[in-house]
PDB file of C-alpha atoms in Angstrom:
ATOM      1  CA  UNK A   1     -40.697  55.475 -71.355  1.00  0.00           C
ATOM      2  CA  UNK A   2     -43.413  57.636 -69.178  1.00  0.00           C
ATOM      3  CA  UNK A   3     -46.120  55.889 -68.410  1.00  0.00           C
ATOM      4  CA  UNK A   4     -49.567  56.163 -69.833  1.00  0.00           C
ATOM      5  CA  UNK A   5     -52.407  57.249 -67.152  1.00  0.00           C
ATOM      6  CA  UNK A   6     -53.838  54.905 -64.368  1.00  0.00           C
ATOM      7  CA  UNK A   7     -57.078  54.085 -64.822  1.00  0.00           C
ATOM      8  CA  UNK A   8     -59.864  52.396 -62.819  1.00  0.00           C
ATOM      9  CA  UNK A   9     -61.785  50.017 -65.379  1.00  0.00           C
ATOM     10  CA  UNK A  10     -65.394  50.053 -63.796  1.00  0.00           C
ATOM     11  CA  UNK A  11     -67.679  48.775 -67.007  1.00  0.00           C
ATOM     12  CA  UNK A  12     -67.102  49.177 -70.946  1.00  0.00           C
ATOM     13  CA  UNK A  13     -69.138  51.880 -70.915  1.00  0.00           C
ATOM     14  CA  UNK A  14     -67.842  54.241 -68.042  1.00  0.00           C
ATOM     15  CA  UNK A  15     -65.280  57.105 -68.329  1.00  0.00           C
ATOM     16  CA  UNK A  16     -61.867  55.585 -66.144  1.00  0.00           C
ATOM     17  CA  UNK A  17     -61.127  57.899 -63.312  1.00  0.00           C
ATOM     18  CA  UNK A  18     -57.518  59.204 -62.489  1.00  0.00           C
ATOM     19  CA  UNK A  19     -56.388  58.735 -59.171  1.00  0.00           C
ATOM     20  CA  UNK A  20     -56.574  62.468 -59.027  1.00  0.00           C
ATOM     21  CA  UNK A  21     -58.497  64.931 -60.941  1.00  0.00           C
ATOM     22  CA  UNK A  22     -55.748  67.686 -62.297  1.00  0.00           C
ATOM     23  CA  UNK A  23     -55.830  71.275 -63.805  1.00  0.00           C
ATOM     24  CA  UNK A  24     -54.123  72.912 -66.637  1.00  0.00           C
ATOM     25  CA  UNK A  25     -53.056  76.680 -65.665  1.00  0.00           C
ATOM     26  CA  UNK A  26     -51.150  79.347 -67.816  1.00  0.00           C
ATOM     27  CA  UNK A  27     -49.669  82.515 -67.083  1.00  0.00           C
ATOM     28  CA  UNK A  28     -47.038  84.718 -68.069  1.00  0.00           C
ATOM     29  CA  UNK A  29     -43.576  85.757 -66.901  1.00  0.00           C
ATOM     30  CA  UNK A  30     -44.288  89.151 -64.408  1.00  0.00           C
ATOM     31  CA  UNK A  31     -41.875  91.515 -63.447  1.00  0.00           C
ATOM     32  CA  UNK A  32     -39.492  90.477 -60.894  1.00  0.00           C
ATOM     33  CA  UNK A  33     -41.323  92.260 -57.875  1.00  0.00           C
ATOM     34  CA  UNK A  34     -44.867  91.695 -57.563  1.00  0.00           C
ATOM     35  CA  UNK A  35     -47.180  90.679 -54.464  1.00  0.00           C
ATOM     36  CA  UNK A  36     -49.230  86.896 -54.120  1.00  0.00           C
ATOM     37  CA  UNK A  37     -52.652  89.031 -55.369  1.00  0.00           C
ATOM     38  CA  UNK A  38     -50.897  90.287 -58.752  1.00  0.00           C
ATOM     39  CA  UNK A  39     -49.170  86.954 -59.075  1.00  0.00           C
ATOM     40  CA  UNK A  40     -52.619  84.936 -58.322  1.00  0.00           C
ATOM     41  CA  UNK A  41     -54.471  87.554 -61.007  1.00  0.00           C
ATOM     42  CA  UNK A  42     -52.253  86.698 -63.695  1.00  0.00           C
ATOM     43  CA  UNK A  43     -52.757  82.711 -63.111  1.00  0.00           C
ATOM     44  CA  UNK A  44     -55.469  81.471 -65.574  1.00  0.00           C
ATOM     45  CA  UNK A  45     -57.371  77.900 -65.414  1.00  0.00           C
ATOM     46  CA  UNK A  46     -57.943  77.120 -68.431  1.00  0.00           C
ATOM     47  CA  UNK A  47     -58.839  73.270 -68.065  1.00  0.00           C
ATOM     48  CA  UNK A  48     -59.814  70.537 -65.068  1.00  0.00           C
ATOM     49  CA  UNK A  49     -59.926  66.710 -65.508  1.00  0.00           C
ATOM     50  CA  UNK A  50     -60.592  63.663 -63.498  1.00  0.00           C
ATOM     51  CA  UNK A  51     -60.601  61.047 -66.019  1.00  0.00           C
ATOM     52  CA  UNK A  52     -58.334  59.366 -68.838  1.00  0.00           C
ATOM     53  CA  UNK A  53     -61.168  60.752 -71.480  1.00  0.00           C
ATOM     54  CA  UNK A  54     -62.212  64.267 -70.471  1.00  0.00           C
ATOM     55  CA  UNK A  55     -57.576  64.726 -70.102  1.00  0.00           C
ATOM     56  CA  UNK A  56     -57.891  63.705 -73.705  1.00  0.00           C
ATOM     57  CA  UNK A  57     -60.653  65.941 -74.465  1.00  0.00           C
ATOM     58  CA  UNK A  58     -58.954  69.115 -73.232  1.00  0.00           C
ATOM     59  CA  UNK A  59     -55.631  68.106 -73.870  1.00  0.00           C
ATOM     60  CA  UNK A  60     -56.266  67.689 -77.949  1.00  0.00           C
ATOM     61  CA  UNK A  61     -56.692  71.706 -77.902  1.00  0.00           C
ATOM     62  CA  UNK A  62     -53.869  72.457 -75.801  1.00  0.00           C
ATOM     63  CA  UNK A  63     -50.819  74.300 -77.408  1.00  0.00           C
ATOM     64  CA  UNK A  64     -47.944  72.473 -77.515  1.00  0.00           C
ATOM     65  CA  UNK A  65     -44.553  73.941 -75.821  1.00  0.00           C
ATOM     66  CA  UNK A  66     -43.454  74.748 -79.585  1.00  0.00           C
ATOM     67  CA  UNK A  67     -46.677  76.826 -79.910  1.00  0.00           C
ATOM     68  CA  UNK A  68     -46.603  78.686 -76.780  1.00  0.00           C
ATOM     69  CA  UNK A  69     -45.171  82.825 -76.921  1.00  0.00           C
ATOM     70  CA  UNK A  70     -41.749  83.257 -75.260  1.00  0.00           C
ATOM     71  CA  UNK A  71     -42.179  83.904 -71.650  1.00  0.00           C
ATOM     72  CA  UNK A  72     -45.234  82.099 -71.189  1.00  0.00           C
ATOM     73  CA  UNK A  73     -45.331  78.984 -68.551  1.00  0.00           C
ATOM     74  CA  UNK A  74     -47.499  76.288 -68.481  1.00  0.00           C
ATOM     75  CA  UNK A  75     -48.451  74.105 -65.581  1.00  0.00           C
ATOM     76  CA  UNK A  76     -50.426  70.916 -64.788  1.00  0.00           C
ATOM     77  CA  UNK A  77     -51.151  70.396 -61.513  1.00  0.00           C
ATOM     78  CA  UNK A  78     -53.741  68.301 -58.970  1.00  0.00           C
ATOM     79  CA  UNK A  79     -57.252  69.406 -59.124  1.00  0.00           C
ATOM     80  CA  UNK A  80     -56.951  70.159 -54.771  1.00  0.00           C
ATOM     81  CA  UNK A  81     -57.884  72.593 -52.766  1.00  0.00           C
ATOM     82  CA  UNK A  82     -55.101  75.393 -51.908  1.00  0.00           C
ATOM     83  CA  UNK A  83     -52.874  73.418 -55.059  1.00  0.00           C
ATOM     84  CA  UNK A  84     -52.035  76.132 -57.254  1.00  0.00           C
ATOM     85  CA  UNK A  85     -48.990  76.821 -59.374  1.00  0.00           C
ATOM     86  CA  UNK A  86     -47.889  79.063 -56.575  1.00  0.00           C
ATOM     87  CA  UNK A  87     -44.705  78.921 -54.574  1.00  0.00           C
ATOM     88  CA  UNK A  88     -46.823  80.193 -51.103  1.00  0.00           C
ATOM     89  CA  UNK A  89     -49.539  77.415 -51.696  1.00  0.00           C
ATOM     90  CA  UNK A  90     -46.145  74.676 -50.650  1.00  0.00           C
ATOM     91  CA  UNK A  91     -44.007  76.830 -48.768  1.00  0.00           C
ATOM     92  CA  UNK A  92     -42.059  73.435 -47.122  1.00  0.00           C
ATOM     93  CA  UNK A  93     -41.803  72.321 -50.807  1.00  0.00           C
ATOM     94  CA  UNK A  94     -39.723  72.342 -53.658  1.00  0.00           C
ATOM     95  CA  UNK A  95     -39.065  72.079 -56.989  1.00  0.00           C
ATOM     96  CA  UNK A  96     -36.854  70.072 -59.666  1.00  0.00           C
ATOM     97  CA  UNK A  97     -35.772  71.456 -62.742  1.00  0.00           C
ATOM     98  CA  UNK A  98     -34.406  70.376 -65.658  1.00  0.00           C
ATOM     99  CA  UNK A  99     -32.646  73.571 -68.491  1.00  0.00           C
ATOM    100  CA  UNK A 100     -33.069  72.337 -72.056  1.00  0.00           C
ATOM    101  CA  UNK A 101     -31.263  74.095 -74.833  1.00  0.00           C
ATOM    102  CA  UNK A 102     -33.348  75.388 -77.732  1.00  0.00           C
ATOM    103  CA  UNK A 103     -31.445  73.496 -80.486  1.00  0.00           C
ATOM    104  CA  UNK A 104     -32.231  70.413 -78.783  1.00  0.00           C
ATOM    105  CA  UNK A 105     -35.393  69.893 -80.505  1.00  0.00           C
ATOM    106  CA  UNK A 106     -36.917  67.646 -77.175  1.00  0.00           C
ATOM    107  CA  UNK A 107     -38.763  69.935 -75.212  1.00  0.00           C
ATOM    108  CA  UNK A 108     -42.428  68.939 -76.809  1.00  0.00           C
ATOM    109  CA  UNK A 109     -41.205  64.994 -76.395  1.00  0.00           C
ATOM    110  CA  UNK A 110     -40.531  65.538 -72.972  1.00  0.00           C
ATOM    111  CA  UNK A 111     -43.440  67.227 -71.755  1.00  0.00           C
ATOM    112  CA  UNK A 112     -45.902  65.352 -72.956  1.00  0.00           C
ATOM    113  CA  UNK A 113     -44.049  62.468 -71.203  1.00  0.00           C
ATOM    114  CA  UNK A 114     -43.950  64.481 -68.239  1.00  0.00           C
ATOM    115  CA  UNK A 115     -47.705  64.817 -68.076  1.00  0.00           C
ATOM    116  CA  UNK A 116     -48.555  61.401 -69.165  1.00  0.00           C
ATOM    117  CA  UNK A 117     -46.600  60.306 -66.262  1.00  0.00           C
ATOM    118  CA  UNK A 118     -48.047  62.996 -63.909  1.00  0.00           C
ATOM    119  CA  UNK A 119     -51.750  61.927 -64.654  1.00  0.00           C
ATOM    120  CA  UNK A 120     -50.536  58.203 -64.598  1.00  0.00           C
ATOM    121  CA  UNK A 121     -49.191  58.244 -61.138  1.00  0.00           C
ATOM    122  CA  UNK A 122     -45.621  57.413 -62.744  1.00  0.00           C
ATOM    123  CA  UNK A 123     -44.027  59.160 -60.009  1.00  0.00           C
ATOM    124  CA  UNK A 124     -45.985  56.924 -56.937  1.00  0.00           C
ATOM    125  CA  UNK A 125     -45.720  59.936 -54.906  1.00  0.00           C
ATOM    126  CA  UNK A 126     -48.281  62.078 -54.195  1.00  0.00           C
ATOM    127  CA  UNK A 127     -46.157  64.537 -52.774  1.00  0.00           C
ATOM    128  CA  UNK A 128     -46.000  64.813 -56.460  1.00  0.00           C
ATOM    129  CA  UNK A 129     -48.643  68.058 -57.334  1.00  0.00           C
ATOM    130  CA  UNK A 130     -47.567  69.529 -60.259  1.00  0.00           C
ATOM    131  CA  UNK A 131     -45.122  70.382 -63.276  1.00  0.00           C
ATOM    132  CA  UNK A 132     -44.640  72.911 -65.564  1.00  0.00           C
ATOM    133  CA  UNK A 133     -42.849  73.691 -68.797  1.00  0.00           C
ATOM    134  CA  UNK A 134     -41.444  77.539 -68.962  1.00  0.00           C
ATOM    135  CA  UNK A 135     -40.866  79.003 -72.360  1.00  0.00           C
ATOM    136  CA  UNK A 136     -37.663  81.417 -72.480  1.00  0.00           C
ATOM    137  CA  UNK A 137     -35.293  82.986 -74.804  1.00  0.00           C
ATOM    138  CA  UNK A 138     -32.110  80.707 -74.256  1.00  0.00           C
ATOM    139  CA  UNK A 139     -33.233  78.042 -72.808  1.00  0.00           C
ATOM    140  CA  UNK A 140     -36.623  76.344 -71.700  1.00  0.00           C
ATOM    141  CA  UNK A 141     -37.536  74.650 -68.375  1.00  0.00           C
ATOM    142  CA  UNK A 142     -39.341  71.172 -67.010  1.00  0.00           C
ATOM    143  CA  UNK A 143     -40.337  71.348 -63.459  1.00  0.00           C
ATOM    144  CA  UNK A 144     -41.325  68.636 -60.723  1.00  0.00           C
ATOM    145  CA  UNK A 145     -43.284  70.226 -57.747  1.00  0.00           C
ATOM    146  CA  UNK A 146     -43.285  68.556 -54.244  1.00  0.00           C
ATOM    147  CA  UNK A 147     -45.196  69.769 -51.390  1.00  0.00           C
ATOM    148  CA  UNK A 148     -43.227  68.247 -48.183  1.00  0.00           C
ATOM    149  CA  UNK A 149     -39.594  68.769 -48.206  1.00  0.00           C
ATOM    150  CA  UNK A 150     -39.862  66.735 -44.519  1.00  0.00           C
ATOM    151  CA  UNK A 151     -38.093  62.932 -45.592  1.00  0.00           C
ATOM    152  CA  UNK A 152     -35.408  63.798 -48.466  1.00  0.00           C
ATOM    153  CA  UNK A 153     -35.696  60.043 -49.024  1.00  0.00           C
ATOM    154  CA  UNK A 154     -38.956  61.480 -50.552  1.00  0.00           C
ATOM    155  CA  UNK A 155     -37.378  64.334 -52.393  1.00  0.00           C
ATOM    156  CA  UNK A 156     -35.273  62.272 -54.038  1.00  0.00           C
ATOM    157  CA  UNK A 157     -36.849  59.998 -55.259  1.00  0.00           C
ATOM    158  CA  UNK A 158     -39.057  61.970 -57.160  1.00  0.00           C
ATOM    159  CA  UNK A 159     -35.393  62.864 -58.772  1.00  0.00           C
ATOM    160  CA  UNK A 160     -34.806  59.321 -59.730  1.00  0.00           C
ATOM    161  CA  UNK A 161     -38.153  59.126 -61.274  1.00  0.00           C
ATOM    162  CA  UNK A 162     -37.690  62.287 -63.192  1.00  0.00           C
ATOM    163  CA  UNK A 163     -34.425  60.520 -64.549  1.00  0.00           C
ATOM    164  CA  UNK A 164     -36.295  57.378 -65.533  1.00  0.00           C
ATOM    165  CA  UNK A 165     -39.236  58.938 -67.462  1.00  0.00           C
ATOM    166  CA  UNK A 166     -37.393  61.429 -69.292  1.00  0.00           C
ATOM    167  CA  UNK A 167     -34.788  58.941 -69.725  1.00  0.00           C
ATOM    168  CA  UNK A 168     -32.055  61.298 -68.606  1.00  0.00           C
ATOM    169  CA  UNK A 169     -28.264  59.919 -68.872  1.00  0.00           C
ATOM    170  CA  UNK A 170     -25.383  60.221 -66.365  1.00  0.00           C
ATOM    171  CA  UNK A 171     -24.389  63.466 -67.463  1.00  0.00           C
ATOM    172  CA  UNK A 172     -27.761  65.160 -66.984  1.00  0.00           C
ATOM    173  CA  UNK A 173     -27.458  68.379 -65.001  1.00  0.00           C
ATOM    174  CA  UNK A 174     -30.579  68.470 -63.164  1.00  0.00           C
ATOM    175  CA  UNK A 175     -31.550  71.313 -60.031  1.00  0.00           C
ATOM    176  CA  UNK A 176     -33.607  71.404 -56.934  1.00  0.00           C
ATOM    177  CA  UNK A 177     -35.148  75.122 -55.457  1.00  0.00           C
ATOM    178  CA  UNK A 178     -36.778  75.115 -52.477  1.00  0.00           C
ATOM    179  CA  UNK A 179     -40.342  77.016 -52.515  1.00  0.00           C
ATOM    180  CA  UNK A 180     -38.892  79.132 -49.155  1.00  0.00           C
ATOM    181  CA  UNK A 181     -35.896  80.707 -51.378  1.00  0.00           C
ATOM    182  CA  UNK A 182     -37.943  81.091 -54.527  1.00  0.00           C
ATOM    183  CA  UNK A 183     -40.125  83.294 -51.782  1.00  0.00           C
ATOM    184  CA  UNK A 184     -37.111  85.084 -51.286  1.00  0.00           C
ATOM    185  CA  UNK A 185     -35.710  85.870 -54.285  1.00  0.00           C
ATOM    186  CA  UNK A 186     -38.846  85.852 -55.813  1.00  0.00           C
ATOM    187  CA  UNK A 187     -37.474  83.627 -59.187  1.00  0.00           C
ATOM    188  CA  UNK A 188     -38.375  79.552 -59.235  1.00  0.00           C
ATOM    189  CA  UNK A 189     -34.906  78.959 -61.378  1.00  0.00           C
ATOM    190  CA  UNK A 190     -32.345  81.594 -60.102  1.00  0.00           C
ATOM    191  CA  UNK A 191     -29.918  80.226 -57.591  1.00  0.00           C
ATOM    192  CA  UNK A 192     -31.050  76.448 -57.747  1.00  0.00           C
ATOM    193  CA  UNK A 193     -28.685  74.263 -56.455  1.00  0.00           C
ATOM    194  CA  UNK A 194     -27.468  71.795 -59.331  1.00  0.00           C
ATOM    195  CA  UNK A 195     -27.070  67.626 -59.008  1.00  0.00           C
ATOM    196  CA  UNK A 196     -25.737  65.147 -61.242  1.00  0.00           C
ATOM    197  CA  UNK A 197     -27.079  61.834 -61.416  1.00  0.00           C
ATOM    198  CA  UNK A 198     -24.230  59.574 -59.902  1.00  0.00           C
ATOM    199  CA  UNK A 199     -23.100  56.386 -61.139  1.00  0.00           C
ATOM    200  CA  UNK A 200     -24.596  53.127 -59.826  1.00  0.00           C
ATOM    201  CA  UNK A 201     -22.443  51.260 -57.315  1.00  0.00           C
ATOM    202  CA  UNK A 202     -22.027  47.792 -56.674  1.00  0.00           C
ATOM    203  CA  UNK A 203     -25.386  47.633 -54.307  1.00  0.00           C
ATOM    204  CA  UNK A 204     -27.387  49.300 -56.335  1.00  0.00           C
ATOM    205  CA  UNK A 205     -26.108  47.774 -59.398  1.00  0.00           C
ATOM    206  CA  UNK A 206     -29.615  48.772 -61.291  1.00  0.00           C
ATOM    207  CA  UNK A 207     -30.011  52.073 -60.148  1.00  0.00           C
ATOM    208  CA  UNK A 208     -28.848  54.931 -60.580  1.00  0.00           C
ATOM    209  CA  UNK A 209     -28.487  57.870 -57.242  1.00  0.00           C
ATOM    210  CA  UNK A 210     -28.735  61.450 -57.669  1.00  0.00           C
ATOM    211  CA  UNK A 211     -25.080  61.868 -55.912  1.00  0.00           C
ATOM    212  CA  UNK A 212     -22.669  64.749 -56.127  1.00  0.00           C
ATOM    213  CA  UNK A 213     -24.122  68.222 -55.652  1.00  0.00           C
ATOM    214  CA  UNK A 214     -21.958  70.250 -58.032  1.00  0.00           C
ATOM    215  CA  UNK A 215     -21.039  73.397 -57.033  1.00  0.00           C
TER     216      UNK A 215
END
């Protein structure tokens, strides 16, 4: 189960602070070729938080991936300066991404697990500064953003959590982009490189590892 949000309890009466505040953006899928200014033109804030009560507030009005228009992504990310839903705003980071088929019927379970572990801290990274949910024809996508792709020990670990939260089994194809090829071929979820979650072994009995990168 993701967790619910961190708070700080300071008196009965006083709002409890997240650990960071966080924004909600929107935009919508743009043609494959189009510079940073187009790109940063068609991002729209649409919310900002820094405690468990003003999230709840704002997030009580927000559409739910069910409601949102085909094409249409939405992202949740740290209320920071220069942390945007933007690939050149983390150009040592990455992303991991997780394909859900439409028939599925989990998509609006899962991302609102995703955020409440987000805003909770779930992850214990913050390296952690963002997700996203993108709404598409076949198939819909959760994202993880990282900033630092410096200590893979890091990277990965944010895949283990991802597994835990969304309670993903064995079988779970998940993917990881680096920010410096979605630059490149200008997509976030074309040419990601897929991972399975591998089987626990004796030392790790309780774990599971993201293991074998399939190819």
């Amino acid at each position: 189960m993701a967790a619910t949000p961190a708070i700080v309890e300071k008196g009965e009466e006083e709002e409890h602070p997240l650990q960071t505040g966080w924004s909600l953006w929107y935009d919508k899928k743009m043609p494959k070729k189009i510079d940073v200014g187009t790109y940063q033109s068609n991002l729209q804030k649409i919310a900002t938080f820094s405690t468990v009560e003003d999230f709840w507030r704002h997030y009580i009005y927000v559409k739910r991936p069910s409601q949102l228009s085909r094409d249409v992504n939405l992202y949740l990310f740290r209320d920071q300066s220069n942390c945007a839903p933007m690939w050149e705003a983390f150009p040592q980071g990455g992303c991991w991404i997780l394909k859900i088929k439409k028939k599925a019927n989990v998509l609006g379970k899962m991302w609102q697990d995703l955020v409440f572990a987000a805003i909770g801290e779930a992850f214990e990274q913050l390296d952690v500064v963002g997700i996203a949910v993108a709404i598409r024809s076949k198939e819909d996508m959760l994202s993880v953003w990282n900033a630092d792709n410096s200590d893979d020990s890091t990277r990965f670990a944010i895949g283990e959590k991802l597994k835990e939260i969304l309670m993903l089994d064995s079988n779970t194809l998940v993917e990881y982009k680096f920010h410096a090829n979605s630059i490149r071929d200008m997509s976030t979820f074309r040419n990601a490189k897929p991972y399975v979650f591998a089987a626990a072994t004796p030392a790790t009995a309780n774990e599971a590892r993201i293991g074998s990168q399939v190819y």
